Tab-separated table of C-alpha atoms in Angstrom:
chain	number	residue	atom	x	y	z
A	148	MET	CA	-46.973	-65.722	-38.281
A	149	ILE	CA	-44.607	-64.462	-35.595
A	150	THR	CA	-40.945	-65.498	-35.691
A	151	VAL	CA	-38.111	-64.634	-33.319
A	152	THR	CA	-34.371	-64.738	-33.996
A	153	GLU	CA	-31.394	-63.961	-31.796
A	154	ASP	CA	-28.929	-61.497	-33.311
A	155	ARG	CA	-25.597	-60.188	-32.111
A	156	PHE	CA	-23.837	-56.998	-33.138
A	157	ARG	CA	-20.215	-56.408	-32.212
A	158	LEU	CA	-19.492	-53.218	-30.305
A	159	ALA	CA	-16.752	-50.880	-31.493
A	160	GLN	CA	-15.250	-51.205	-28.004
A	161	ALA	CA	-16.228	-52.680	-24.647
A	162	PHE	CA	-19.108	-50.827	-23.005
A	163	THR	CA	-19.034	-50.632	-19.204
A	164	ILE	CA	-21.527	-49.423	-16.604
A	165	SER	CA	-21.490	-49.924	-12.833
A	166	ARG	CA	-23.185	-53.343	-13.263
A	167	GLY	CA	-20.668	-54.820	-15.719
A	168	SER	CA	-19.275	-54.778	-19.267
A	169	LYS	CA	-20.322	-56.070	-22.680
A	170	THR	CA	-18.563	-56.461	-26.030
A	171	GLU	CA	-21.634	-57.136	-28.161
A	172	ALA	CA	-25.271	-56.179	-28.336
A	173	GLN	CA	-27.484	-59.229	-27.922
A	174	VAL	CA	-30.959	-58.599	-29.291
A	175	LEU	CA	-34.114	-60.412	-30.317
A	176	THR	CA	-35.576	-59.618	-33.724
A	177	VAL	CA	-39.297	-60.202	-34.176
A	178	ARG	CA	-40.937	-60.570	-37.569
A	179	VAL	CA	-44.709	-60.549	-37.986
A	180	SER	CA	-45.807	-61.740	-41.448
A	181	ARG	CA	-49.336	-61.443	-42.820
A	182	ASP	CA	-50.730	-61.295	-46.349
A	183	GLY	CA	-47.334	-61.097	-47.990
A	184	GLN	CA	-45.993	-58.277	-45.805
A	185	THR	CA	-43.536	-58.498	-42.890
A	186	GLY	CA	-43.053	-56.031	-40.056
A	187	ARG	CA	-39.967	-56.028	-37.817
A	188	GLY	CA	-39.184	-55.011	-34.269
A	189	GLU	CA	-36.210	-55.400	-31.940
A	190	CYS	CA	-35.789	-55.675	-28.193
A	191	VAL	CA	-32.955	-56.033	-25.712
A	192	PRO	CA	-33.811	-58.315	-22.762
A	193	TYR	CA	-32.426	-56.719	-19.596
A	194	ALA	CA	-31.341	-58.752	-16.574
A	195	ARG	CA	-31.986	-55.768	-14.273
A	196	TYR	CA	-35.703	-56.360	-14.895
A	197	GLY	CA	-35.513	-60.149	-14.607
A	198	GLU	CA	-35.406	-60.726	-18.359
A	199	THR	CA	-33.278	-63.213	-20.294
A	200	MET	CA	-33.066	-63.956	-23.997
A	201	ALA	CA	-34.852	-67.257	-23.358
A	202	SER	CA	-37.628	-65.882	-21.153
A	203	VAL	CA	-38.434	-63.007	-23.507
A	204	ARG	CA	-38.371	-65.298	-26.521
A	205	ALA	CA	-40.757	-67.703	-24.808
A	206	ARG	CA	-43.210	-64.908	-24.081
A	207	ILE	CA	-43.196	-63.798	-27.705
A	208	GLU	CA	-43.545	-67.325	-29.086
A	209	GLY	CA	-46.495	-67.922	-26.760
A	210	LEU	CA	-48.587	-65.226	-28.450
A	211	PRO	CA	-51.348	-66.093	-30.935
A	212	PRO	CA	-50.077	-65.459	-34.478
A	213	ASP	CA	-52.974	-63.134	-35.320
A	214	ILE	CA	-52.678	-60.913	-32.237
A	215	THR	CA	-53.515	-57.248	-32.752
A	216	ARG	CA	-51.578	-54.323	-31.375
A	217	GLN	CA	-54.534	-53.454	-29.155
A	218	ALA	CA	-54.821	-56.984	-27.732
A	219	LEU	CA	-51.065	-57.118	-27.185
A	220	GLN	CA	-51.227	-54.362	-24.559
A	221	SER	CA	-53.036	-56.650	-22.118
A	222	ALA	CA	-51.556	-59.945	-23.342
A	223	LEU	CA	-48.039	-59.026	-22.191
A	224	PRO	CA	-46.760	-56.751	-19.425
A	225	PRO	CA	-44.503	-53.765	-20.131
A	226	GLY	CA	-41.047	-54.974	-21.108
A	227	ALA	CA	-38.829	-56.174	-23.917
A	228	ALA	CA	-41.149	-58.880	-25.293
A	229	ARG	CA	-44.092	-56.561	-25.802
A	230	ASN	CA	-41.818	-53.877	-27.250
A	231	ALA	CA	-40.489	-55.997	-30.108
A	232	VAL	CA	-43.936	-57.276	-31.083
A	233	ASP	CA	-45.583	-53.871	-30.748
A	234	CYS	CA	-42.991	-52.225	-32.985
A	235	ALA	CA	-43.221	-55.075	-35.503
A	236	LEU	CA	-46.999	-54.617	-35.661
A	237	TRP	CA	-46.597	-50.878	-36.243
A	238	ASP	CA	-44.114	-51.615	-39.048
A	239	LEU	CA	-46.464	-54.200	-40.558
A	240	GLN	CA	-49.352	-51.731	-40.495
A	241	ALA	CA	-47.240	-49.143	-42.323
A	242	LYS	CA	-46.191	-51.647	-44.969
A	243	GLN	CA	-49.730	-52.883	-45.505
A	244	ALA	CA	-50.989	-49.320	-45.883
A	245	GLY	CA	-48.062	-48.138	-47.992
A	246	ARG	CA	-47.732	-45.100	-45.744
A	247	ARG	CA	-45.201	-43.847	-43.208
A	248	ILE	CA	-45.836	-44.685	-39.593
A	249	TRP	CA	-46.223	-41.075	-38.453
A	250	ASP	CA	-49.042	-40.546	-40.933
A	251	ILE	CA	-50.827	-43.616	-39.604
A	252	ALA	CA	-50.303	-42.500	-35.990
A	253	GLY	CA	-51.508	-38.967	-36.745
A	254	LEU	CA	-48.189	-37.419	-35.729
A	255	PRO	CA	-46.203	-34.633	-37.415
A	256	ALA	CA	-43.488	-35.749	-39.816
A	257	PRO	CA	-40.350	-36.237	-37.677
A	258	GLY	CA	-37.018	-34.504	-38.106
A	259	PRO	CA	-33.535	-35.319	-36.812
A	260	VAL	CA	-32.953	-35.255	-33.055
A	261	VAL	CA	-29.669	-34.313	-31.393
A	262	THR	CA	-28.538	-37.302	-29.356
A	263	ALA	CA	-26.189	-37.775	-26.451
A	264	TYR	CA	-23.116	-39.948	-26.953
A	265	THR	CA	-22.301	-42.255	-24.057
A	266	LEU	CA	-18.862	-42.675	-22.503
A	267	SER	CA	-18.626	-45.937	-20.584
A	268	LEU	CA	-17.235	-46.249	-17.082
A	269	ALA	CA	-13.413	-46.312	-17.003
A	270	PRO	CA	-10.469	-44.889	-15.036
A	271	PRO	CA	-10.338	-41.072	-15.102
A	272	GLU	CA	-7.518	-40.800	-17.639
A	273	ALA	CA	-9.300	-43.134	-20.045
A	274	MET	CA	-12.531	-41.143	-19.658
A	275	ARG	CA	-10.634	-37.894	-20.239
A	276	ALA	CA	-9.218	-39.313	-23.474
A	277	ALA	CA	-12.629	-40.565	-24.576
A	278	ALA	CA	-14.164	-37.173	-23.822
A	279	ALA	CA	-11.453	-35.389	-25.791
A	280	ALA	CA	-11.960	-37.724	-28.762
A	281	ASN	CA	-15.683	-36.912	-28.723
A	282	ALA	CA	-15.498	-33.272	-27.652
A	283	HIS	CA	-17.082	-32.269	-30.974
A	284	ARG	CA	-20.335	-33.924	-29.945
A	285	PRO	CA	-22.885	-31.551	-28.379
A	286	ILE	CA	-23.944	-33.871	-25.529
A	287	LEU	CA	-21.860	-36.431	-23.667
A	288	LYS	CA	-23.483	-38.887	-21.292
A	289	ILE	CA	-21.108	-40.393	-18.774
A	290	LYS	CA	-21.620	-43.621	-16.895
A	291	LEU	CA	-20.755	-43.313	-13.211
A	292	GLY	CA	-22.168	-44.967	-10.089
A	293	THR	CA	-19.167	-45.690	-7.859
A	294	PRO	CA	-17.858	-44.048	-4.657
A	295	ASP	CA	-14.928	-42.631	-6.681
A	296	ASP	CA	-16.790	-40.697	-9.371
A	297	MET	CA	-15.516	-37.181	-8.738
A	298	PRO	CA	-12.151	-37.655	-10.533
A	299	ARG	CA	-13.993	-39.182	-13.501
A	300	LEU	CA	-16.376	-36.252	-13.749
A	301	GLU	CA	-13.532	-33.730	-13.544
A	302	ALA	CA	-11.613	-35.643	-16.208
A	303	VAL	CA	-14.529	-35.630	-18.649
A	304	ARG	CA	-15.094	-31.915	-18.219
A	305	GLN	CA	-11.377	-31.286	-18.857
A	306	GLY	CA	-11.493	-33.437	-21.972
A	307	ALA	CA	-14.647	-31.804	-23.365
A	308	PRO	CA	-14.887	-28.288	-21.906
A	309	ARG	CA	-17.796	-27.139	-24.114
A	310	ALA	CA	-19.993	-30.242	-24.298
A	311	THR	CA	-23.244	-30.551	-22.377
A	312	ILE	CA	-22.827	-33.367	-19.827
A	313	ILE	CA	-25.446	-35.821	-18.607
A	314	VAL	CA	-24.508	-38.123	-15.722
A	315	ASP	CA	-26.010	-41.603	-15.342
A	316	ALA	CA	-25.332	-43.198	-11.961
A	317	ASN	CA	-27.301	-46.399	-12.750
A	318	GLU	CA	-28.627	-46.600	-9.160
A	319	GLY	CA	-25.036	-46.636	-7.890
A	320	TRP	CA	-25.025	-43.804	-5.337
A	321	THR	CA	-26.237	-43.426	-1.780
A	322	PRO	CA	-27.993	-40.266	-0.542
A	323	GLU	CA	-24.723	-39.255	1.138
A	324	VAL	CA	-22.699	-39.650	-2.071
A	325	TYR	CA	-25.295	-37.721	-4.065
A	326	ALA	CA	-25.444	-34.890	-1.521
A	327	ASP	CA	-21.648	-34.645	-1.573
A	328	LEU	CA	-21.475	-34.599	-5.386
A	329	ALA	CA	-24.441	-32.304	-6.050
A	330	PRO	CA	-22.627	-28.946	-5.731
A	331	HIS	CA	-19.813	-30.257	-7.924
A	332	LEU	CA	-22.290	-31.391	-10.562
A	333	LEU	CA	-23.603	-27.841	-10.650
A	334	ARG	CA	-20.104	-26.362	-10.766
A	335	LEU	CA	-19.083	-28.555	-13.676
A	336	GLY	CA	-22.157	-27.692	-15.702
A	337	VAL	CA	-23.921	-31.057	-15.567
A	338	ALA	CA	-27.349	-30.664	-17.173
A	339	LEU	CA	-29.072	-33.807	-15.843
A	340	VAL	CA	-28.495	-36.663	-13.401
A	341	GLU	CA	-30.107	-40.017	-14.127
A	342	GLN	CA	-31.206	-42.386	-11.379
A	343	PRO	CA	-28.720	-41.496	-8.636
A	344	LEU	CA	-30.351	-43.806	-6.049
A	345	PRO	CA	-31.666	-47.362	-6.373
A	346	ALA	CA	-35.262	-47.712	-7.499
A	347	GLY	CA	-37.281	-48.503	-4.407
A	348	GLN	CA	-35.009	-46.325	-2.268
A	349	ASP	CA	-35.658	-43.110	-4.126
A	350	ASP	CA	-38.220	-41.699	-1.680
A	351	MET	CA	-35.219	-39.946	-0.130
A	352	LEU	CA	-34.981	-37.739	-3.225
A	353	ALA	CA	-38.121	-35.915	-2.098
A	354	GLY	CA	-36.230	-34.549	0.909
A	355	ILE	CA	-32.934	-33.754	-0.817
A	356	GLU	CA	-32.114	-30.515	-2.598
A	357	ARG	CA	-31.833	-31.101	-6.356
A	358	PRO	CA	-29.690	-28.276	-7.756
A	359	VAL	CA	-29.348	-30.260	-11.002
A	360	PRO	CA	-32.495	-31.845	-12.518
A	361	VAL	CA	-32.837	-35.529	-11.589
A	362	CYS	CA	-34.253	-38.024	-14.090
A	363	ALA	CA	-35.953	-41.339	-13.297
A	364	ASP	CA	-34.716	-44.269	-15.358
A	365	GLU	CA	-34.973	-47.598	-13.543
A	366	SER	CA	-37.844	-46.116	-11.498
A	367	CYS	CA	-39.864	-45.212	-14.604
A	368	HIS	CA	-41.509	-47.787	-16.857
A	369	ASP	CA	-44.979	-46.915	-18.142
A	370	ARG	CA	-47.914	-44.651	-17.279
A	371	ALA	CA	-48.644	-46.622	-14.114
A	372	SER	CA	-45.212	-45.755	-12.687
A	373	LEU	CA	-45.462	-41.980	-13.081
A	374	ALA	CA	-47.600	-41.081	-10.049
A	375	ALA	CA	-45.008	-42.421	-7.602
A	376	LEU	CA	-42.296	-40.218	-9.153
A	377	LYS	CA	-43.920	-36.845	-8.417
A	378	GLY	CA	-41.855	-34.731	-6.047
A	379	LYS	CA	-38.822	-36.987	-6.379
A	380	TYR	CA	-37.818	-36.498	-10.000
A	381	ASP	CA	-37.808	-33.603	-12.422
A	382	ALA	CA	-37.670	-35.711	-15.597
A	383	VAL	CA	-38.334	-39.252	-16.805
A	384	ASN	CA	-36.295	-41.417	-19.177
A	385	LEU	CA	-38.603	-43.366	-21.477
A	386	LYS	CA	-37.242	-46.442	-23.233
A	387	LEU	CA	-39.266	-48.676	-25.521
A	388	ASP	CA	-37.934	-51.789	-23.799
A	389	LYS	CA	-39.369	-50.472	-20.521
A	390	THR	CA	-42.734	-49.163	-21.721
A	391	GLY	CA	-43.308	-52.278	-23.799
A	392	GLY	CA	-43.371	-50.627	-27.193
A	393	LEU	CA	-44.243	-47.456	-29.047
A	394	THR	CA	-47.976	-47.646	-28.288
A	395	GLU	CA	-47.527	-47.278	-24.533
A	396	ALA	CA	-44.483	-45.013	-24.904
A	397	LEU	CA	-46.463	-42.348	-26.768
A	398	LEU	CA	-49.154	-42.402	-24.083
A	399	THR	CA	-46.576	-42.320	-21.282
A	400	ARG	CA	-44.739	-39.404	-22.891
A	401	ASP	CA	-47.916	-37.370	-23.201
A	402	LEU	CA	-49.034	-38.084	-19.636
A	403	ALA	CA	-45.568	-37.282	-18.258
A	404	ARG	CA	-45.675	-33.879	-19.911
A	405	GLN	CA	-49.165	-33.236	-18.553
A	406	MET	CA	-47.847	-34.048	-15.070
A	407	GLY	CA	-45.016	-31.530	-15.410
A	408	PHE	CA	-42.116	-33.880	-16.055
A	409	ARG	CA	-39.455	-33.103	-18.612
A	410	VAL	CA	-38.807	-35.988	-20.976
A	411	MET	CA	-35.721	-37.897	-22.021
A	412	ILE	CA	-35.877	-40.653	-24.646
A	413	GLY	CA	-33.264	-43.343	-24.043
A	414	CYS	CA	-32.275	-46.755	-25.315
A	415	MET	CA	-30.576	-50.006	-24.530
A	416	VAL	CA	-27.491	-50.920	-26.562
A	417	GLY	CA	-29.117	-52.137	-29.748
A	418	SER	CA	-29.154	-51.702	-33.504
A	419	SER	CA	-30.772	-49.092	-35.735
A	420	LEU	CA	-33.944	-51.198	-35.821
A	421	ALA	CA	-34.421	-50.592	-32.091
A	422	MET	CA	-33.695	-46.855	-32.395
A	423	ALA	CA	-35.979	-46.215	-35.397
A	424	PRO	CA	-39.307	-46.033	-33.504
A	425	ALA	CA	-37.588	-44.164	-30.671
A	426	VAL	CA	-36.661	-41.342	-33.081
A	427	LEU	CA	-40.380	-40.831	-33.618
A	428	LEU	CA	-40.964	-40.841	-29.853
A	429	ALA	CA	-38.105	-38.362	-29.286
A	430	GLN	CA	-39.678	-35.527	-31.262
A	431	GLY	CA	-39.863	-32.534	-28.916
A	432	ALA	CA	-38.113	-34.271	-26.014
A	433	GLU	CA	-35.810	-32.176	-23.834
A	434	TRP	CA	-33.063	-34.808	-24.030
A	435	THR	CA	-32.438	-37.682	-26.423
A	436	ASP	CA	-30.041	-40.586	-25.903
A	437	LEU	CA	-30.331	-42.797	-28.979
A	438	ASP	CA	-26.664	-43.517	-29.601
A	439	GLY	CA	-26.871	-47.330	-29.713
A	440	PRO	CA	-25.797	-47.614	-33.378
A	441	LEU	CA	-22.897	-45.209	-32.773
A	442	LEU	CA	-21.459	-47.727	-30.302
A	443	LEU	CA	-21.599	-50.642	-32.776
A	444	ALA	CA	-18.948	-52.031	-35.111
A	445	GLU	CA	-21.743	-53.464	-37.310
A	446	ASP	CA	-25.412	-52.613	-37.814
A	447	ARG	CA	-28.558	-53.441	-39.810
A	448	GLU	CA	-28.926	-52.834	-43.511
A	449	ALA	CA	-30.245	-49.315	-44.217
A	450	PRO	CA	-29.121	-48.103	-40.777
A	451	LEU	CA	-30.167	-44.818	-39.217
A	452	TYR	CA	-28.274	-41.820	-40.542
A	453	TYR	CA	-26.421	-39.673	-38.015
A	454	ASP	CA	-24.826	-36.304	-38.698
A	455	ALA	CA	-24.358	-32.950	-36.966
A	456	ALA	CA	-28.146	-32.526	-36.847
A	457	GLY	CA	-28.517	-35.785	-34.940
A	458	ALA	CA	-30.303	-39.070	-35.555
A	459	HIS	CA	-32.504	-38.844	-38.636
A	460	PRO	CA	-35.866	-40.604	-39.064
A	461	PRO	CA	-35.571	-44.121	-40.498
A	462	ASP	CA	-35.792	-45.062	-44.128
A	463	ALA	CA	-38.942	-47.079	-44.819
A	464	SER	CA	-36.793	-50.093	-45.678
A	465	LEU	CA	-35.533	-50.173	-42.076
A	466	TRP	CA	-38.780	-49.545	-40.197
A	467	GLY	CA	-42.038	-47.682	-40.377
């Protein structure tokens, strides 16, 4: 049996990117129950990819109740619906076997991963204050993507002079804006720039100097999307809601590395249930951005544990 519920988790404060703001995480929780065991998975439908809570729920509820993880890969396309079911099936398999998921998958036992902490888009003074309040964190990711980003970037660096900075433009720049900002990104010690140009218009990156590594986010989904990114991007941001689950994400990660890409593991704004399988995926990644639970005012029972070492692998009672 496959069941789907809509859950909402209040955010600690409003979260803003160039496309808008939110005050809660709206997620779908999938439960797959068989032979007295239940596996869980979570997804975040994303309007940028044409998904709604209703459309993703309908896709999940249209699946046969006995679907296997292997059959799921062709039954649904990459996206949020397949992610939640795929992760629930992994969790179910672990529970049925009484073993941890990494043992079943033939992967090394995971350890904690240092994660970025995201500062949402705000006026420069507010971003300076937010950076100062989180200056103890090793990596700050800042949401930009407007024509007036330079004062924001300067403000964050002033607020957190020693933190590593990742910039996420969320497709918000033009080639001219990126070319103008690039030397300043280098000067201010930015380690990575995510998706500076809109997906579909990123061919121009192949002809632009990239003094700071550029990472594909909206342009990268699954293995099939990687070939078109060569020569334009230095890294790829893999998210379970884009790959359509852990099964495809592991394959995409391995192929990306074989192709010479550096790897970032990211997330939508969701609960610890969504981050749990991503911690497994993030082992060995150059960058990790799994801060969703850190942005919440409330979370799942048995949430992920975060400390100075980063996001720790999940307890079996949460997932896997």
